[in-house]
PDB file of C-alpha atoms in Angstrom:
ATOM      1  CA  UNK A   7     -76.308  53.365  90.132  1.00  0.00           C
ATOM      2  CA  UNK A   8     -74.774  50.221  89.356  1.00  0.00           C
ATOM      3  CA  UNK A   9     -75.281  48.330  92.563  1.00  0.00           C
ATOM      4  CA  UNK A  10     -76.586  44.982  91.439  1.00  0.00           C
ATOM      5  CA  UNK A  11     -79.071  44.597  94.496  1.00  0.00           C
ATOM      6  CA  UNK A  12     -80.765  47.972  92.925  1.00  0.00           C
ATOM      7  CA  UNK A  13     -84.403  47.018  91.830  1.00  0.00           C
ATOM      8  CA  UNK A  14     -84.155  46.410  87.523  1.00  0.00           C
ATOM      9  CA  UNK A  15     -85.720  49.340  85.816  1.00  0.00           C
ATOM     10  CA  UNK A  16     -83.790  51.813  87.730  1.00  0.00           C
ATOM     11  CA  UNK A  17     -85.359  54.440  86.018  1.00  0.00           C
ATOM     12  CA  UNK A  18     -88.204  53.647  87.712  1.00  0.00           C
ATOM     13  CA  UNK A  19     -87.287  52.545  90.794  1.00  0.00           C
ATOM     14  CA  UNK A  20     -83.878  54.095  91.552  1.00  0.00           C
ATOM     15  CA  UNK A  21     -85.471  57.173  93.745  1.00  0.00           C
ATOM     16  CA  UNK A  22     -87.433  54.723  95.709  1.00  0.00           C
ATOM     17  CA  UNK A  23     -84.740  52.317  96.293  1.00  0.00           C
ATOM     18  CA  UNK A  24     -82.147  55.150  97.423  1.00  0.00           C
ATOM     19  CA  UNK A  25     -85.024  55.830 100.570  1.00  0.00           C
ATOM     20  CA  UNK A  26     -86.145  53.001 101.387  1.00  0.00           C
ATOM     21  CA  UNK A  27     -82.699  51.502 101.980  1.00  0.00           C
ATOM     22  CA  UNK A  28     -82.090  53.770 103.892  1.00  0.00           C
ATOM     23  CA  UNK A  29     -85.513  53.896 105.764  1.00  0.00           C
ATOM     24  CA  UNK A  30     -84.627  50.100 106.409  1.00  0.00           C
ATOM     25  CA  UNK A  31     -81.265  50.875 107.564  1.00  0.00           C
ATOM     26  CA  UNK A  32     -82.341  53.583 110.352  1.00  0.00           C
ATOM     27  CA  UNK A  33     -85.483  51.518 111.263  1.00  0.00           C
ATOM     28  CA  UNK A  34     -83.238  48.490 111.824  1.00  0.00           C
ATOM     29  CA  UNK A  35     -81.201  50.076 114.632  1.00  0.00           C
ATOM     30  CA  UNK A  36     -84.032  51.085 116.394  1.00  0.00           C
ATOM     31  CA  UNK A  37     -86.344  47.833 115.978  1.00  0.00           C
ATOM     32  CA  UNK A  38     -86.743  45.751 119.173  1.00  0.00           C
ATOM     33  CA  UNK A  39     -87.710  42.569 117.342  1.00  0.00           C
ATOM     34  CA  UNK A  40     -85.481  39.245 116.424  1.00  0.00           C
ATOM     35  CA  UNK A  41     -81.930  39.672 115.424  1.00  0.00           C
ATOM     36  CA  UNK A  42     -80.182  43.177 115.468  1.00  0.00           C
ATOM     37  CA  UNK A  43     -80.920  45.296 112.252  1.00  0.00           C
ATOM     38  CA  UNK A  44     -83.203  42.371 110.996  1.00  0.00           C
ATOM     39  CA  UNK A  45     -86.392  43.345 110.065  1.00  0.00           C
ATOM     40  CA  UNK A  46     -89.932  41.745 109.303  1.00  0.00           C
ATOM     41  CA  UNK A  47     -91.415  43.693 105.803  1.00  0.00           C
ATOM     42  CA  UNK A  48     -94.615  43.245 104.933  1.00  0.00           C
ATOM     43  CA  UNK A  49     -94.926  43.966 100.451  1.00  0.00           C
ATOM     44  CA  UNK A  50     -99.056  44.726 100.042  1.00  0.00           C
ATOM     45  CA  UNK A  51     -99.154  43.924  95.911  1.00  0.00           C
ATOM     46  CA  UNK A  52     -95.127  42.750  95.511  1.00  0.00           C
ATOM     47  CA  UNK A  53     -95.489  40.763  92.314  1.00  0.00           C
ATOM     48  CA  UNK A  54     -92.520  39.190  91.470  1.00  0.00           C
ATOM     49  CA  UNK A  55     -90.087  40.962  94.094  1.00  0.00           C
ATOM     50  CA  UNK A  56     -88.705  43.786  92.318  1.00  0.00           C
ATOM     51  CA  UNK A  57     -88.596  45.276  95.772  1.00  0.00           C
ATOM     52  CA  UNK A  58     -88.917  42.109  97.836  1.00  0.00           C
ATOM     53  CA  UNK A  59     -85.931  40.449  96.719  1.00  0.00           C
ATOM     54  CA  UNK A  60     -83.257  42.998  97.214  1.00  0.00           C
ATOM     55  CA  UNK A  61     -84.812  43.693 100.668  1.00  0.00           C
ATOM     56  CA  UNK A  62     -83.664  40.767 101.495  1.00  0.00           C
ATOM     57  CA  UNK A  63     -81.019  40.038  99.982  1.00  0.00           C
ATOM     58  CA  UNK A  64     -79.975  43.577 103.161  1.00  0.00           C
ATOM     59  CA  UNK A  65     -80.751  40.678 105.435  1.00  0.00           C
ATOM     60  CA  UNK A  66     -84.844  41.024 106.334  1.00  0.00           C
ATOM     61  CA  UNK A  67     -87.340  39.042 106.036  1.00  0.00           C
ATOM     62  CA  UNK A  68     -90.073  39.790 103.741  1.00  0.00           C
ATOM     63  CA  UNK A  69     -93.633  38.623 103.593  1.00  0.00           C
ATOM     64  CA  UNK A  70     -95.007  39.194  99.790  1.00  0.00           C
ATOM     65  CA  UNK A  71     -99.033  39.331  99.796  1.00  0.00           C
ATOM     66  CA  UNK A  72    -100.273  39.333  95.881  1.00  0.00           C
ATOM     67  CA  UNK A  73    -103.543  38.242  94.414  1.00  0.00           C
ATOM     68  CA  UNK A  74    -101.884  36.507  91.366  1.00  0.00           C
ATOM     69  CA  UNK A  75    -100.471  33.123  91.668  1.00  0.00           C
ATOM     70  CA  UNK A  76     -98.148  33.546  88.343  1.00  0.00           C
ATOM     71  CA  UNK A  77     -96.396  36.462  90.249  1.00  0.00           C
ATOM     72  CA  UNK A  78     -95.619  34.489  93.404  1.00  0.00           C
ATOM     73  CA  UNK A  79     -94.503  31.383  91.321  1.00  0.00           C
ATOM     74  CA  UNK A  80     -91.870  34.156  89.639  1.00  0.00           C
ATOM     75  CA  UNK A  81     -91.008  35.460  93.333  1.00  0.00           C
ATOM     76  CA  UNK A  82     -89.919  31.655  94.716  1.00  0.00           C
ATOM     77  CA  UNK A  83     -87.531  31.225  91.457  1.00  0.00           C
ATOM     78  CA  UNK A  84     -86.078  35.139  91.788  1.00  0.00           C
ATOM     79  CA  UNK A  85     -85.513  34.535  95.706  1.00  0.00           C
ATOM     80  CA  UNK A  86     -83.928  31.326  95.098  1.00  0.00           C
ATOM     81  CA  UNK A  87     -81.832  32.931  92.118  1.00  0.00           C
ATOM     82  CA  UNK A  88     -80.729  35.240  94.796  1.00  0.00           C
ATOM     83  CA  UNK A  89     -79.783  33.018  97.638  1.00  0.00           C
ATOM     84  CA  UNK A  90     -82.579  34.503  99.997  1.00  0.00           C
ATOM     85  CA  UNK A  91     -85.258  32.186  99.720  1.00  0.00           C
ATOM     86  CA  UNK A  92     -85.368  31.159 103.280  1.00  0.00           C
ATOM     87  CA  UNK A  93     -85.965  35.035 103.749  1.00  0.00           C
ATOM     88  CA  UNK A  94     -89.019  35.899 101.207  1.00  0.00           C
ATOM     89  CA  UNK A  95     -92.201  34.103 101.855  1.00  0.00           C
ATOM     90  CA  UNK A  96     -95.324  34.354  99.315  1.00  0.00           C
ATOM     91  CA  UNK A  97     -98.875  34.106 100.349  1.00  0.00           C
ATOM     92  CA  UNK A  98    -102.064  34.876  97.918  1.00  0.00           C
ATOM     93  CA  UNK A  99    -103.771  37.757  98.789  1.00  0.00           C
ATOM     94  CA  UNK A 100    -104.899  41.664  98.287  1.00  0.00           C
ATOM     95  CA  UNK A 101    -104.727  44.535 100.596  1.00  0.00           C
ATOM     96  CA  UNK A 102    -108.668  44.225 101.465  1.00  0.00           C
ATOM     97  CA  UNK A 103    -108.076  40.975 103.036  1.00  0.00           C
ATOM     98  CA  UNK A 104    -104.911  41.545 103.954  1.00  0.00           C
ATOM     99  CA  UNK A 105    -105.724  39.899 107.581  1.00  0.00           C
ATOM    100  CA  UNK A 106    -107.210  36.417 106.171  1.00  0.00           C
ATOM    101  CA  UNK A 107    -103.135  36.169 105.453  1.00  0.00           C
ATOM    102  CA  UNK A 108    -100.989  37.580 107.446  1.00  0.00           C
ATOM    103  CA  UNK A 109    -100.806  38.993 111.330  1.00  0.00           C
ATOM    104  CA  UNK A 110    -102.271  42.435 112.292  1.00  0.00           C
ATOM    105  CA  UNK A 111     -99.713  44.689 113.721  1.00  0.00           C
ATOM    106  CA  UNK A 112     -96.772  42.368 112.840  1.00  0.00           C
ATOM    107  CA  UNK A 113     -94.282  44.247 110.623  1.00  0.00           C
ATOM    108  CA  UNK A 114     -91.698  46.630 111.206  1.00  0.00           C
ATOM    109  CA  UNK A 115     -92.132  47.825 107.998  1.00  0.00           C
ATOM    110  CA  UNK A 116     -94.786  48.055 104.882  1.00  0.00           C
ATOM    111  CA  UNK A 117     -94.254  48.559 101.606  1.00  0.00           C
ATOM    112  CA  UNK A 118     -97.703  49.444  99.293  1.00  0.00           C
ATOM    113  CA  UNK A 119     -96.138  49.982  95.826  1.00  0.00           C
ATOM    114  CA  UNK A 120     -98.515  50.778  92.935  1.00  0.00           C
ATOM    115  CA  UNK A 121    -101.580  49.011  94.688  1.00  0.00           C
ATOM    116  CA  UNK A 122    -103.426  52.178  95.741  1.00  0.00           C
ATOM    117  CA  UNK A 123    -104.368  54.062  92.750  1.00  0.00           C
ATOM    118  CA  UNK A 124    -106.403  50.363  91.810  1.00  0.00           C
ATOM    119  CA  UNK A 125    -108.328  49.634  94.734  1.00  0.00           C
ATOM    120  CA  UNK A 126    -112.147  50.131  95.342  1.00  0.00           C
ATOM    121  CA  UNK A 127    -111.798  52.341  98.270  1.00  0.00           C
ATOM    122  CA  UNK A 128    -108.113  53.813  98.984  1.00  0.00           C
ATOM    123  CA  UNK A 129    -108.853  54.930 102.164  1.00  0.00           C
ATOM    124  CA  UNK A 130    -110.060  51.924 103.472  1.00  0.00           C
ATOM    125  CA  UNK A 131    -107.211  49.816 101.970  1.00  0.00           C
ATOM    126  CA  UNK A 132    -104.507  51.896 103.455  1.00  0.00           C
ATOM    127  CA  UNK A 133    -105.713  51.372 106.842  1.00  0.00           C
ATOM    128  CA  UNK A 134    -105.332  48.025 106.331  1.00  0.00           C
ATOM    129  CA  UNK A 135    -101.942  48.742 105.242  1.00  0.00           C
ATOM    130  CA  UNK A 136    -101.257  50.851 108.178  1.00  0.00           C
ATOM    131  CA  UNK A 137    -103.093  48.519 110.626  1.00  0.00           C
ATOM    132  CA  UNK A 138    -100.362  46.015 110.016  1.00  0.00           C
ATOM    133  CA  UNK A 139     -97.100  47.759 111.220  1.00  0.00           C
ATOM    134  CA  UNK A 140     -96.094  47.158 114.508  1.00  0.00           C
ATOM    135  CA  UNK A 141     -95.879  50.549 116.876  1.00  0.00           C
ATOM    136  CA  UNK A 142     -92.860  53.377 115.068  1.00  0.00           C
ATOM    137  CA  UNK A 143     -93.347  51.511 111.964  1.00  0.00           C
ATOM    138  CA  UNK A 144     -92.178  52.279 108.790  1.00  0.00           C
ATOM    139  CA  UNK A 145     -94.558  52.719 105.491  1.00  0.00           C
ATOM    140  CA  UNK A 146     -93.213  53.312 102.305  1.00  0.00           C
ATOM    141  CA  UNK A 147     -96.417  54.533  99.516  1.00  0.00           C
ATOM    142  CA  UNK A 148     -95.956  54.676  95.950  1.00  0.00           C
ATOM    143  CA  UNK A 149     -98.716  55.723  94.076  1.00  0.00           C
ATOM    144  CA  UNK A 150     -99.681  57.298  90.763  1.00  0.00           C
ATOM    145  CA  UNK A 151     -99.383  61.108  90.272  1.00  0.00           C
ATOM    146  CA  UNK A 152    -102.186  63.270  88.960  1.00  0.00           C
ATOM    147  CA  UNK A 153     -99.364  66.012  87.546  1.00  0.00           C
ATOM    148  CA  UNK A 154     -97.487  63.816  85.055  1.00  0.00           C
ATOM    149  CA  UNK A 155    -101.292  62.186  84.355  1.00  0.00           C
ATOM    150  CA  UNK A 156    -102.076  65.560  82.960  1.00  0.00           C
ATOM    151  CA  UNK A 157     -99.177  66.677  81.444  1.00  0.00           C
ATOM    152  CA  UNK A 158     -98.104  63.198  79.672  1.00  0.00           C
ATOM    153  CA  UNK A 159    -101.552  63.250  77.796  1.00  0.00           C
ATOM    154  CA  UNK A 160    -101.464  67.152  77.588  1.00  0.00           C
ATOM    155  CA  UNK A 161     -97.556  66.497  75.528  1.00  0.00           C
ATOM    156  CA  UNK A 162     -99.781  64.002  73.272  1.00  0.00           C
ATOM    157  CA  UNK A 163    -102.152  66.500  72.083  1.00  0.00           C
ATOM    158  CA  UNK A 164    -105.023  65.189  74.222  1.00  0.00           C
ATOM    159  CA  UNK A 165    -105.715  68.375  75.685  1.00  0.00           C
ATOM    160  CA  UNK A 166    -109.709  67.488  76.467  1.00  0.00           C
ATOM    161  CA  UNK A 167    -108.412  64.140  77.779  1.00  0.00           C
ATOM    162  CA  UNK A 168    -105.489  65.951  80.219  1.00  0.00           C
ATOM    163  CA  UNK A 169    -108.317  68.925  81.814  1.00  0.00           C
ATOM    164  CA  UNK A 170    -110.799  65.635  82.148  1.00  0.00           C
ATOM    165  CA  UNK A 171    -108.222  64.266  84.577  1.00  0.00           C
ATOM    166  CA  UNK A 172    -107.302  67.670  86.320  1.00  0.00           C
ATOM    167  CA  UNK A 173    -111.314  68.170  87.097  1.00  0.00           C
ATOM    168  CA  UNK A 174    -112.220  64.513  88.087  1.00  0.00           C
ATOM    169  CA  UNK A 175    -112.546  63.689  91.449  1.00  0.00           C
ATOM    170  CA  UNK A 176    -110.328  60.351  91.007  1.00  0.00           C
ATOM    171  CA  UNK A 177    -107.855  62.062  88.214  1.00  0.00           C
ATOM    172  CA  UNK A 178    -109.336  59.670  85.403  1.00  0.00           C
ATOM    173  CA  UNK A 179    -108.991  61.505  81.576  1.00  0.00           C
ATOM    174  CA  UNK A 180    -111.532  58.753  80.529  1.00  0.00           C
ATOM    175  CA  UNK A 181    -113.814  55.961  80.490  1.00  0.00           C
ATOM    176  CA  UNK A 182    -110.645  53.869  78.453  1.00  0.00           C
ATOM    177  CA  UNK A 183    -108.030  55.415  81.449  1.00  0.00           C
ATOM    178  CA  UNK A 184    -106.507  52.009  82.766  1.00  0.00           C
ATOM    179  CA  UNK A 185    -105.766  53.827  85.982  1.00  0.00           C
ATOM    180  CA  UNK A 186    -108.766  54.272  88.497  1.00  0.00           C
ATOM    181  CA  UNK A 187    -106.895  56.498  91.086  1.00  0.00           C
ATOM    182  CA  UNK A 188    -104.603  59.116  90.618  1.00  0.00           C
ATOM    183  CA  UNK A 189    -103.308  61.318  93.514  1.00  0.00           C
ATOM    184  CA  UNK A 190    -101.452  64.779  94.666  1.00  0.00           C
ATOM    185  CA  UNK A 191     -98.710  64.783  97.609  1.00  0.00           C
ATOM    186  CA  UNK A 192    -101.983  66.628  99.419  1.00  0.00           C
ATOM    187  CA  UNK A 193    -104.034  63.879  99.039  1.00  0.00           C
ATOM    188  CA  UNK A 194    -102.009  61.439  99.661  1.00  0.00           C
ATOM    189  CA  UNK A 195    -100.596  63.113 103.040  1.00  0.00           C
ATOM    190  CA  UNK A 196    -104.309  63.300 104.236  1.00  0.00           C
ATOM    191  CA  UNK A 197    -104.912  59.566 103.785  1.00  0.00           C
ATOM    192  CA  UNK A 198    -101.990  59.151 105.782  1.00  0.00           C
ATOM    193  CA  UNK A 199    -102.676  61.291 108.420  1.00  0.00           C
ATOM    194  CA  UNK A 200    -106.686  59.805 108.473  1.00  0.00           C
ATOM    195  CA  UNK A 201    -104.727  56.389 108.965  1.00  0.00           C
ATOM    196  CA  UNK A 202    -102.508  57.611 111.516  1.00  0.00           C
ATOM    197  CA  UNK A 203     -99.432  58.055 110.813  1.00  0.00           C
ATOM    198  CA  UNK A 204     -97.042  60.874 110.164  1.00  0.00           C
ATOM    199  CA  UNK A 205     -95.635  61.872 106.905  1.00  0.00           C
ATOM    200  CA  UNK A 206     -91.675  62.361 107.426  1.00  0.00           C
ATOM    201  CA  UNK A 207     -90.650  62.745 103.236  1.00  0.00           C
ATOM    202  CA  UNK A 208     -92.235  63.057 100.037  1.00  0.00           C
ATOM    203  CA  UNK A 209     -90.511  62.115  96.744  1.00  0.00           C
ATOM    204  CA  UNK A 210     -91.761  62.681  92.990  1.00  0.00           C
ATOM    205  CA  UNK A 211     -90.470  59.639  90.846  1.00  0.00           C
ATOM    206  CA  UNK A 212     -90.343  59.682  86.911  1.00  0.00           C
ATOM    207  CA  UNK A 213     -90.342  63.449  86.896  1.00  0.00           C
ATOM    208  CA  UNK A 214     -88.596  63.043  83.528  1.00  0.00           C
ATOM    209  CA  UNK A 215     -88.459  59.404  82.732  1.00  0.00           C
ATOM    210  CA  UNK A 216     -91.410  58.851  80.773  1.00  0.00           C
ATOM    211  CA  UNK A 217     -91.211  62.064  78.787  1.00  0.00           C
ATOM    212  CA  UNK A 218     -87.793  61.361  77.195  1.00  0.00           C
ATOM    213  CA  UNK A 219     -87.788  59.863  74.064  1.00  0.00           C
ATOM    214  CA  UNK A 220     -86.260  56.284  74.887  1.00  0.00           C
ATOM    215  CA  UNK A 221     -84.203  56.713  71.835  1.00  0.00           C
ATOM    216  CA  UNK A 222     -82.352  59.158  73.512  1.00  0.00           C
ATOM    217  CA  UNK A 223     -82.056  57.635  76.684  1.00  0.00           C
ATOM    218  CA  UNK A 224     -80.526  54.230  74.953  1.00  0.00           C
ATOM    219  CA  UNK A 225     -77.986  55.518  72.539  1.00  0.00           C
ATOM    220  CA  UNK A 226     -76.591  58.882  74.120  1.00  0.00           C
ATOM    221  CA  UNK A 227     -73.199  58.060  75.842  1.00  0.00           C
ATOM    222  CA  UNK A 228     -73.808  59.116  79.525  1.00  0.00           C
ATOM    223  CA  UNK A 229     -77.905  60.108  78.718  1.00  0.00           C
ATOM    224  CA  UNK A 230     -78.970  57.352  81.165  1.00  0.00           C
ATOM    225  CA  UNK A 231     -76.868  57.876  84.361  1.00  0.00           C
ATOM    226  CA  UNK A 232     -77.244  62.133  83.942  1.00  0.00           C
ATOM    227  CA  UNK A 233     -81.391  61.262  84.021  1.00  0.00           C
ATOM    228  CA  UNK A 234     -81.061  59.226  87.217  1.00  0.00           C
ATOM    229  CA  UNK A 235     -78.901  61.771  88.694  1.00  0.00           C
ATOM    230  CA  UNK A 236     -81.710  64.559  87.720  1.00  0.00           C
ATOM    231  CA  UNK A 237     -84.307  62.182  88.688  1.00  0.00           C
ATOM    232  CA  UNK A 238     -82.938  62.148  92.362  1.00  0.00           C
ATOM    233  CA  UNK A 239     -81.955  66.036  91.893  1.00  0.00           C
ATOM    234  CA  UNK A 240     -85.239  67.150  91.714  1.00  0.00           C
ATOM    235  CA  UNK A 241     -87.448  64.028  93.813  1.00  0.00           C
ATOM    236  CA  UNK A 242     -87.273  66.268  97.035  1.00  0.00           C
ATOM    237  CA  UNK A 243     -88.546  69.541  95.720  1.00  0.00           C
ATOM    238  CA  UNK A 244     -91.928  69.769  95.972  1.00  0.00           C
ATOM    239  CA  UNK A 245     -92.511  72.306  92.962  1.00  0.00           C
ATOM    240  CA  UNK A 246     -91.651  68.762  90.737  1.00  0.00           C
ATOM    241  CA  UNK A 247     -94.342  66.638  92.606  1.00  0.00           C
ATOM    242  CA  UNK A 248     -96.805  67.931  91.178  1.00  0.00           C
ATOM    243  CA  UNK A 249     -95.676  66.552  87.593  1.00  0.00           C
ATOM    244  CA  UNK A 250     -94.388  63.567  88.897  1.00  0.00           C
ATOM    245  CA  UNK A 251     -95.744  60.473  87.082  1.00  0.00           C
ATOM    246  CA  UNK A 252     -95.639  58.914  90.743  1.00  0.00           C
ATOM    247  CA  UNK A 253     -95.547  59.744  93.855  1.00  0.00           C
ATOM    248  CA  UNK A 254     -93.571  57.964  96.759  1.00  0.00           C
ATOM    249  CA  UNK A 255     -94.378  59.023 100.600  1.00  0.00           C
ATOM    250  CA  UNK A 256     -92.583  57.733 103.591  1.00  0.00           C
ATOM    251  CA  UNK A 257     -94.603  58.162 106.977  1.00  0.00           C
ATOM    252  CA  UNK A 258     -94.218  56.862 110.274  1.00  0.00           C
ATOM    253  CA  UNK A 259     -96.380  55.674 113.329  1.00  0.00           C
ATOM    254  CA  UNK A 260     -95.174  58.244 116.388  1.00  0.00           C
TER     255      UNK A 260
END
């Protein structure tokens, strides 16, 4: 858990690291395009590369769309921290014009992390998304979970708040919920399917993260490497997804 090409926050990003590496790794033997095990990754919403930037630093190149200038400014300097800026490329953009930016059906592989839940229309969006991987492409979803919407506010004593989210259509617990989308592995596997791919794994990520008093986490010898060890434990199993904070899908076109 120590690997320092592991996304920062591990906590939060460790489960979704540990599969998309290795999505990467068995997409790049089978991709037909440029050098051998070099891919082309498209990162819908990648910020600052907390994803982008270790993807390439496995030797792809990766195309960062993001709508805020600030973020892509912070991806140049992080890529040329790394040593891969000649393999990260930042263009200004969102997901609903994500062809005003880059090529249609040009990527072996797409990553849509946390964009999803705050778009106007998910469904539309994630065609986009879909629309630009190239054919046995790769997409790797993260999105917020309704579960651990319900049960974090639920743990807080907002119990009017936590059935407001169970019963609304988007999974909102109120007009002052930040979050305009929230999602079930169901859900999220239809919008997938509508777009036209095939699911192949579902993960649940901060099953326990954000319920554990950080206190805990920061000064018990050993408390942070046992959570990310029952974090991965218990991302397959499907009874955890539904009180997983988020939820990470990887599907697959054919």
């Amino acid at each position: 858990m120590s690997d320092p090409q592991r996304p920062r926050a591990s906590l939060r990003t460790a489960v979704v690291w540990d599969v998309l590496e290795d999505a990467l790794d068995r997409r790049g033997k089978t991709a037909g395009s440029g050098a051998a095990g070099v891919l082309d990754v498209l990162d819908t919403g990648g910020g600052t590369g907390n994803f982008a930037v270790p993807v390439a630093r496995l030797g792809h190149r990766v195309t960062v769309v993001d709508p805020s200038p600030n973020a892509l400014f912070a991806l140049e300097r992080r890529a040329a921290e790394a040593g891969v800026a000649d393999r990260v490329r930042g263009v200004q953009g969102d997901v609903h014009g994500l062809f005003d930016v880059v090529e249609r059906g040009g990527y072996d592989a797409v990553l849509c992390h946390g964009v999803l839940e705050y778009v106007d229309d998910p469904a539309e969006d994630l065609r986009n998304v879909v629309d630009a991987l190239r054919p046995a492409g790769t997409l790797s979803l993260l999105a917020a979970g309704l579960g651990g919407a319900v049960l974090a506010r639920a743990l807080a004593g907002h119990f009017t708040e936590a059935r407001q989210a169970l019963t609304d259509p988007a999974g909102r617990w109120g007009d002052g919920d930040p979050v305009p989308h929230r999602f079930t592995a169901e859900t999220l596997s239809q919008l997938i399917g509508e777009a036209g791919l095939d699911v192949s794994a579902i993960h649940g990520v901060r099953v326990f993260a954000d319920l554990v008093p950080g206190v805990l986490v920061d000064t018990e010898p050993g408390a942070m490497d046992a959570l990310l060890r029952l974090e991965a434990a218990v991302a397959e199993l499907p009874a955890f997804h539904s009180v997983a904070t988020q939820l990470h899908v990887l599907a697959e076109r054919g």
